[in-house]
mmCIF file of C-alpha atoms in Angstrom:
data_model
loop_
_atom_site.group_PDB
_atom_site.id
_atom_site.type_symbol
_atom_site.label_atom_id
_atom_site.label_comp_id
_atom_site.label_asym_id
_atom_site.label_seq_id
_atom_site.Cartn_x
_atom_site.Cartn_y
_atom_site.Cartn_z
ATOM 1 C CA MET A 17 -42.879 42.991 132.649
ATOM 2 C CA THR A 18 -44.437 46.442 133.103
ATOM 3 C CA ASN A 19 -44.713 46.605 129.713
ATOM 4 C CA THR A 20 -46.603 43.190 129.342
ATOM 5 C CA ARG A 21 -49.056 43.461 131.579
ATOM 6 C CA THR A 22 -49.733 47.438 130.446
ATOM 7 C CA CYS A 23 -50.576 44.792 127.002
ATOM 8 C CA LEU A 24 -52.304 42.632 128.907
ATOM 9 C CA LEU A 25 -54.810 44.605 130.322
ATOM 10 C CA MET A 26 -55.328 47.052 127.415
ATOM 11 C CA LEU A 27 -55.849 43.014 125.292
ATOM 12 C CA PHE A 28 -58.578 42.363 127.413
ATOM 13 C CA GLY A 29 -60.032 45.546 126.619
ATOM 14 C CA CYS A 30 -59.635 44.948 123.403
ATOM 15 C CA VAL A 31 -61.343 41.647 122.994
ATOM 16 C CA LEU A 32 -65.036 42.573 125.480
ATOM 17 C CA THR A 33 -64.737 45.221 122.527
ATOM 18 C CA VAL A 34 -64.908 43.205 119.932
ATOM 19 C CA SER A 35 -66.552 40.910 121.533
ATOM 20 C CA GLN A 36 -69.777 43.118 121.846
ATOM 21 C CA ALA A 37 -69.119 43.658 118.078
ATOM 22 C CA ALA A 38 -69.581 40.056 116.751
ATOM 23 C CA GLU A 39 -72.959 40.698 118.267
ATOM 24 C CA LEU A 40 -73.995 41.851 115.230
ATOM 25 C CA GLU A 41 -73.411 38.592 113.445
ATOM 26 C CA PRO A 42 -76.632 38.778 110.293
ATOM 27 C CA GLU A 43 -79.708 37.105 111.176
ATOM 28 C CA LEU A 44 -81.310 36.782 107.494
ATOM 29 C CA GLN A 45 -79.916 35.222 104.762
ATOM 30 C CA VAL A 46 -79.555 38.101 101.658
ATOM 31 C CA LYS A 47 -82.384 35.934 100.066
ATOM 32 C CA GLN A 48 -83.951 37.182 102.646
ATOM 33 C CA LEU A 49 -83.200 40.511 102.668
ATOM 34 C CA MET A 50 -84.022 41.226 99.455
ATOM 35 C CA ASN A 51 -87.605 39.312 99.791
ATOM 36 C CA GLY A 52 -88.168 41.098 102.680
ATOM 37 C CA ILE A 53 -86.597 43.946 103.059
ATOM 38 C CA ILE A 54 -84.866 45.305 98.981
ATOM 39 C CA THR A 55 -88.067 44.100 96.660
ATOM 40 C CA PRO A 56 -90.651 45.208 97.917
ATOM 41 C CA ALA A 57 -89.053 48.919 98.292
ATOM 42 C CA THR A 58 -86.793 48.507 95.154
ATOM 43 C CA ASN A 59 -90.146 48.427 93.228
ATOM 44 C CA THR A 60 -91.666 50.937 95.119
ATOM 45 C CA ILE A 61 -89.411 53.743 93.864
ATOM 46 C CA TRP A 62 -89.258 51.729 90.833
ATOM 47 C CA GLY A 63 -92.463 51.796 90.023
ATOM 48 C CA ALA A 64 -93.300 55.834 91.083
ATOM 49 C CA TYR A 65 -94.741 58.251 88.670
ATOM 50 C CA GLN A 66 -97.431 60.943 88.580
ATOM 51 C CA LEU A 67 -96.626 61.575 92.517
ATOM 52 C CA GLU A 68 -99.377 63.365 93.474
ATOM 53 C CA THR A 69 -100.124 64.237 97.344
ATOM 54 C CA ASP A 70 -96.964 63.661 100.275
ATOM 55 C CA ALA A 71 -98.582 61.119 101.055
ATOM 56 C CA GLN A 72 -97.180 59.270 97.557
ATOM 57 C CA TRP A 73 -94.060 60.864 98.602
ATOM 58 C CA GLN A 74 -93.582 60.145 101.778
ATOM 59 C CA GLU A 75 -94.150 55.940 100.262
ATOM 60 C CA VAL A 76 -91.162 56.508 98.114
ATOM 61 C CA GLU A 77 -88.934 58.324 101.354
ATOM 62 C CA ASN A 78 -89.491 55.590 103.434
ATOM 63 C CA ALA A 79 -88.695 52.892 100.536
ATOM 64 C CA ALA A 80 -85.014 54.937 99.992
ATOM 65 C CA TYR A 81 -84.759 54.230 104.265
ATOM 66 C CA ALA A 82 -86.135 50.176 102.841
ATOM 67 C CA VAL A 83 -83.010 50.324 101.263
ATOM 68 C CA ILE A 84 -80.358 52.119 103.099
ATOM 69 C CA GLY A 85 -81.249 49.945 106.290
ATOM 70 C CA ALA A 86 -80.904 47.320 103.737
ATOM 71 C CA ALA A 87 -77.712 48.558 102.745
ATOM 72 C CA ASN A 88 -76.587 48.799 106.067
ATOM 73 C CA LEU A 89 -77.276 45.026 106.657
ATOM 74 C CA LEU A 90 -75.259 43.945 103.553
ATOM 75 C CA ALA A 91 -72.277 45.446 104.731
ATOM 76 C CA ILE A 92 -71.419 42.549 107.029
ATOM 77 C CA GLY A 93 -73.569 40.103 104.196
ATOM 78 C CA GLY A 94 -75.735 37.572 105.542
ATOM 79 C CA SER A 95 -75.959 34.483 107.808
ATOM 80 C CA ALA A 96 -76.083 31.858 104.535
ATOM 81 C CA GLU A 97 -72.717 30.029 104.332
ATOM 82 C CA GLY A 98 -70.168 31.829 102.025
ATOM 83 C CA GLU A 99 -72.187 35.331 102.094
ATOM 84 C CA ALA A 100 -69.617 36.633 105.119
ATOM 85 C CA ASP A 101 -66.595 35.667 102.745
ATOM 86 C CA ALA A 102 -68.239 37.662 99.028
ATOM 87 C CA ALA A 103 -69.140 40.500 101.641
ATOM 88 C CA ALA A 104 -66.248 41.042 102.641
ATOM 89 C CA THR A 105 -65.351 41.283 99.050
ATOM 90 C CA GLU A 106 -63.873 44.812 97.389
ATOM 91 C CA GLN A 107 -66.311 44.336 94.775
ATOM 92 C CA TRP A 108 -69.622 44.272 97.086
ATOM 93 C CA GLN A 109 -68.787 47.208 99.328
ATOM 94 C CA GLU A 110 -68.810 49.158 96.456
ATOM 95 C CA PHE A 111 -72.154 48.246 94.969
ATOM 96 C CA ASN A 112 -73.713 48.405 98.374
ATOM 97 C CA ALA A 113 -72.033 52.032 98.977
ATOM 98 C CA GLN A 114 -73.630 51.921 95.168
ATOM 99 C CA MET A 115 -77.203 51.320 96.831
ATOM 100 C CA LEU A 116 -76.283 53.670 99.909
ATOM 101 C CA ALA A 117 -75.281 55.892 97.184
ATOM 102 C CA ALA A 118 -78.414 56.472 95.141
ATOM 103 C CA SER A 119 -80.427 55.739 97.797
ATOM 104 C CA ARG A 120 -79.564 59.166 99.598
ATOM 105 C CA GLN A 121 -79.599 60.418 95.787
ATOM 106 C CA VAL A 122 -84.104 58.909 95.911
ATOM 107 C CA LEU A 123 -84.517 61.116 99.299
ATOM 108 C CA ALA A 124 -82.769 64.801 97.073
ATOM 109 C CA ALA A 125 -85.156 64.155 94.964
ATOM 110 C CA VAL A 126 -88.124 63.312 96.826
ATOM 111 C CA ALA A 127 -87.604 66.471 99.264
ATOM 112 C CA VAL A 128 -87.403 68.552 96.730
ATOM 113 C CA ARG A 129 -90.284 67.206 95.128
ATOM 114 C CA ASP A 130 -88.812 66.523 91.550
ATOM 115 C CA GLU A 131 -89.656 63.783 89.731
ATOM 116 C CA GLU A 132 -87.273 64.279 87.061
ATOM 117 C CA ALA A 133 -84.584 63.585 89.588
ATOM 118 C CA LEU A 134 -86.331 60.715 91.197
ATOM 119 C CA SER A 135 -86.254 58.805 88.055
ATOM 120 C CA ASP A 136 -83.514 59.599 87.028
ATOM 121 C CA ALA A 137 -81.564 58.082 90.664
ATOM 122 C CA GLY A 138 -83.663 55.225 90.481
ATOM 123 C CA ASN A 139 -82.932 54.422 86.831
ATOM 124 C CA ASN A 140 -78.867 55.777 87.082
ATOM 125 C CA ALA A 141 -77.883 54.845 90.420
ATOM 126 C CA LEU A 142 -79.924 52.440 92.338
ATOM 127 C CA TYR A 143 -80.141 49.875 88.852
ATOM 128 C CA PRO A 144 -76.856 49.376 88.317
ATOM 129 C CA PRO A 145 -75.272 48.830 91.374
ATOM 130 C CA CYS A 146 -78.157 45.641 91.981
ATOM 131 C CA GLU A 147 -77.626 44.314 88.680
ATOM 132 C CA GLY A 148 -73.990 44.498 89.071
ATOM 133 C CA CYS A 149 -74.563 42.930 92.199
ATOM 134 C CA HIS A 150 -77.324 40.093 91.234
ATOM 135 C CA GLN A 151 -74.649 39.336 87.687
ATOM 136 C CA GLN A 152 -71.778 38.805 89.931
ATOM 137 C CA TYR A 153 -72.354 37.276 93.950
ATOM 138 C CA GLN A 154 -77.002 35.511 92.797
ATOM 139 C CA ASN A 155 -75.293 32.535 91.720
ATOM 140 C CA GLN A 156 -71.983 31.683 93.613
ATOM 141 C CA MET B 6 -39.452 41.691 125.861
ATOM 142 C CA THR B 7 -40.587 38.916 123.634
ATOM 143 C CA ASN B 8 -43.779 38.433 125.870
ATOM 144 C CA THR B 9 -44.671 42.478 125.232
ATOM 145 C CA ARG B 10 -43.214 42.723 120.853
ATOM 146 C CA THR B 11 -46.089 39.797 121.236
ATOM 147 C CA CYS B 12 -48.933 41.306 122.394
ATOM 148 C CA LEU B 13 -48.441 44.470 120.539
ATOM 149 C CA LEU B 14 -48.749 42.552 117.888
ATOM 150 C CA MET B 15 -52.152 40.706 119.134
ATOM 151 C CA LEU B 16 -52.949 44.156 119.983
ATOM 152 C CA PHE B 17 -52.422 45.836 116.239
ATOM 153 C CA GLY B 18 -54.971 42.526 114.832
ATOM 154 C CA CYS B 19 -57.427 43.604 117.777
ATOM 155 C CA VAL B 20 -57.282 47.191 116.974
ATOM 156 C CA LEU B 21 -57.714 46.332 112.682
ATOM 157 C CA THR B 22 -60.753 44.232 114.132
ATOM 158 C CA VAL B 23 -62.722 47.001 115.628
ATOM 159 C CA SER B 24 -61.386 49.249 113.042
ATOM 160 C CA GLN B 25 -63.542 46.783 110.884
ATOM 161 C CA ALA B 26 -66.695 46.219 112.913
ATOM 162 C CA ALA B 27 -67.107 50.835 113.829
ATOM 163 C CA GLU B 28 -67.768 50.071 109.871
ATOM 164 C CA LEU B 29 -71.295 49.064 110.763
ATOM 165 C CA GLU B 30 -72.534 52.193 113.016
ATOM 166 C CA PRO B 31 -76.018 52.854 111.539
ATOM 167 C CA GLU B 32 -76.687 54.647 108.149
ATOM 168 C CA LEU B 33 -80.010 55.289 109.897
ATOM 169 C CA GLN B 34 -82.464 57.313 112.643
ATOM 170 C CA VAL B 35 -84.652 55.152 114.475
ATOM 171 C CA LYS B 36 -87.882 56.646 113.785
ATOM 172 C CA GLN B 37 -86.469 56.362 109.574
ATOM 173 C CA LEU B 38 -86.431 52.742 110.296
ATOM 174 C CA MET B 39 -89.729 52.514 111.867
ATOM 175 C CA ASN B 40 -90.722 54.404 109.006
ATOM 176 C CA GLY B 41 -89.256 52.400 106.125
ATOM 177 C CA ILE B 42 -89.234 48.500 106.954
ATOM 178 C CA ILE B 43 -90.564 48.197 110.787
ATOM 179 C CA THR B 44 -94.364 50.237 110.332
ATOM 180 C CA PRO B 45 -95.152 49.021 106.918
ATOM 181 C CA ALA B 46 -93.845 45.263 108.073
ATOM 182 C CA THR B 47 -95.936 44.758 110.995
ATOM 183 C CA ASN B 48 -98.777 46.655 109.218
ATOM 184 C CA THR B 49 -98.551 43.354 107.496
ATOM 185 C CA ILE B 50 -98.205 40.484 109.951
ATOM 186 C CA TRP B 51 -101.272 42.314 112.458
ATOM 187 C CA GLY B 52 -103.831 43.133 109.073
ATOM 188 C CA ALA B 53 -102.676 39.000 108.301
ATOM 189 C CA TYR B 54 -106.374 36.999 108.166
ATOM 190 C CA GLN B 55 -107.995 34.718 105.631
ATOM 191 C CA LEU B 56 -105.223 33.428 104.573
ATOM 192 C CA GLU B 57 -105.746 31.465 101.140
ATOM 193 C CA THR B 58 -103.496 32.148 98.718
ATOM 194 C CA ASP B 59 -99.316 31.155 99.343
ATOM 195 C CA ALA B 60 -98.861 34.450 98.094
ATOM 196 C CA GLN B 61 -100.628 35.565 101.260
ATOM 197 C CA TRP B 62 -98.601 33.364 102.840
ATOM 198 C CA GLN B 63 -95.382 34.439 101.557
ATOM 199 C CA GLU B 64 -96.300 37.956 102.010
ATOM 200 C CA VAL B 65 -96.676 37.495 105.677
ATOM 201 C CA GLU B 66 -93.282 35.909 105.377
ATOM 202 C CA ASN B 67 -91.237 38.435 103.924
ATOM 203 C CA ALA B 68 -92.768 40.220 106.523
ATOM 204 C CA ALA B 69 -91.330 38.690 109.620
ATOM 205 C CA TYR B 70 -87.910 38.562 106.733
ATOM 206 C CA ALA B 71 -88.180 42.330 107.259
ATOM 207 C CA VAL B 72 -88.876 42.594 111.163
ATOM 208 C CA ILE B 73 -85.956 40.286 111.471
ATOM 209 C CA GLY B 74 -83.293 42.374 109.326
ATOM 210 C CA ALA B 75 -84.556 45.708 111.611
ATOM 211 C CA ALA B 76 -84.585 43.999 114.986
ATOM 212 C CA ASN B 77 -80.245 43.156 113.649
ATOM 213 C CA LEU B 78 -79.813 47.272 112.556
ATOM 214 C CA LEU B 79 -81.727 48.233 116.790
ATOM 215 C CA ALA B 80 -79.176 46.079 118.440
ATOM 216 C CA ILE B 81 -76.874 49.136 117.162
ATOM 217 C CA GLY B 82 -79.408 51.806 117.735
ATOM 218 C CA GLY B 83 -80.212 53.781 115.510
ATOM 219 C CA SER B 84 -77.562 57.247 114.566
ATOM 220 C CA ALA B 85 -79.526 60.443 115.234
ATOM 221 C CA GLU B 86 -78.515 62.042 118.869
ATOM 222 C CA GLY B 87 -78.519 59.575 121.890
ATOM 223 C CA GLU B 88 -79.971 56.640 119.972
ATOM 224 C CA ALA B 89 -76.858 54.676 120.498
ATOM 225 C CA ASP B 90 -77.006 55.403 123.934
ATOM 226 C CA ALA B 91 -80.131 54.024 124.521
ATOM 227 C CA ALA B 92 -79.532 50.759 121.772
ATOM 228 C CA ALA B 93 -76.965 50.106 125.251
ATOM 229 C CA THR B 94 -79.249 49.628 127.756
ATOM 230 C CA GLU B 95 -80.511 46.340 129.055
ATOM 231 C CA GLN B 96 -84.281 46.900 128.275
ATOM 232 C CA TRP B 97 -84.166 48.054 124.315
ATOM 233 C CA GLN B 98 -81.681 44.746 123.925
ATOM 234 C CA GLU B 99 -84.652 43.021 126.318
ATOM 235 C CA PHE B 100 -87.366 44.622 124.039
ATOM 236 C CA ASN B 101 -85.326 43.952 120.530
ATOM 237 C CA ALA B 102 -84.962 39.497 121.255
ATOM 238 C CA GLN B 103 -88.431 39.777 122.781
ATOM 239 C CA MET B 104 -89.299 41.634 118.707
ATOM 240 C CA LEU B 105 -86.874 39.239 117.304
ATOM 241 C CA ALA B 106 -88.492 36.220 118.913
ATOM 242 C CA ALA B 107 -91.908 36.958 117.833
ATOM 243 C CA SER B 108 -90.598 37.428 114.140
ATOM 244 C CA ARG B 109 -89.205 34.264 113.716
ATOM 245 C CA GLN B 110 -92.389 32.994 115.506
ATOM 246 C CA VAL B 111 -94.719 34.336 112.556
ATOM 247 C CA LEU B 112 -92.364 32.349 110.718
ATOM 248 C CA ALA B 113 -92.829 29.008 111.912
ATOM 249 C CA ALA B 114 -96.320 29.427 111.937
ATOM 250 C CA VAL B 115 -96.533 31.127 108.333
ATOM 251 C CA ALA B 116 -94.449 27.694 107.491
ATOM 252 C CA VAL B 117 -97.531 25.395 108.422
ATOM 253 C CA ARG B 118 -99.994 27.906 107.500
ATOM 254 C CA ASP B 119 -101.414 28.363 110.652
ATOM 255 C CA GLU B 120 -103.220 30.919 110.765
ATOM 256 C CA GLU B 121 -104.465 30.534 114.545
ATOM 257 C CA ALA B 122 -100.737 30.239 115.533
ATOM 258 C CA LEU B 123 -99.970 34.223 113.100
ATOM 259 C CA SER B 124 -102.547 35.948 115.470
ATOM 260 C CA ASP B 125 -101.194 34.897 118.438
ATOM 261 C CA ALA B 126 -97.541 35.660 117.347
ATOM 262 C CA GLY B 127 -98.649 39.030 116.386
ATOM 263 C CA ASN B 128 -100.375 39.356 118.870
ATOM 264 C CA ASN B 129 -98.999 38.280 122.154
ATOM 265 C CA ALA B 130 -95.758 38.207 121.070
ATOM 266 C CA LEU B 131 -94.454 41.083 118.465
ATOM 267 C CA TYR B 132 -97.448 43.660 119.794
ATOM 268 C CA PRO B 133 -96.183 43.986 123.907
ATOM 269 C CA PRO B 134 -92.351 44.363 122.342
ATOM 270 C CA CYS B 135 -93.138 47.377 120.317
ATOM 271 C CA GLU B 136 -95.911 48.879 123.039
ATOM 272 C CA GLY B 137 -93.205 48.746 125.914
ATOM 273 C CA CYS B 138 -89.931 50.284 123.857
ATOM 274 C CA HIS B 139 -92.758 52.702 122.633
ATOM 275 C CA GLN B 140 -93.618 53.662 125.904
ATOM 276 C CA GLN B 141 -89.511 53.397 127.669
ATOM 277 C CA TYR B 142 -88.099 54.857 124.687
ATOM 278 C CA GLN B 143 -90.423 57.241 122.262
ATOM 279 C CA ASN B 144 -90.530 59.840 123.780
ATOM 280 C CA GLN B 145 -86.376 60.001 125.237
#
């Protein structure tokens, strides 16, 4: 009886925690998140070349932050029908983790002002998961 | 005994759920989120006037999506020291909810191509929670 009581109390605390976490439901559909955050930010990253001023590098750095924020959101998926289920798949999470890692690679290139490393991060690390995820999920 | 066993099984499921939710830890510091997403998006919204083409309206719509995504992230706060605690305060959540509601007001103005409503949403709904939150938390 004491065990059951303890257990019920723990369950109650647990339900409270879950209910807090449940507030983090997606506010945007994936398409809105793409149009609002990812597309403009990746355009900035992929379009960056012959960077000279600190302001130009800063713009690329900020774009990388935007993609990282988007990846943070895409971990729970979008608010449209079926998007939470898609986000729960292993492949989605893998593409998302690659996008996140690629954005951090962009930040590393920006930190040392290395345009070749930036181009490598954009084309060889960031582009593949974008393309792969689109092919896998865009028309579902 | 059966009760205890059932209860323990429920607790196990509960722990699994909490552990999934815990993966949603913030990837960005609040300042990075501001620079990467909110500042460029709010500049677009506040700077919008004499909109004529669909592309111009679309740009404002996308900026509103960006702020909504940022609000979604700010609900859990940033990754820098103390930022999760700040986000847990009632006032932070209230400012954040106001920013979210204001962004949806921007979307409503865009939907009917009403520049006066857009200006009202930007200046009277979106600006106050930004300013209020900065005064309250920026130098903490």
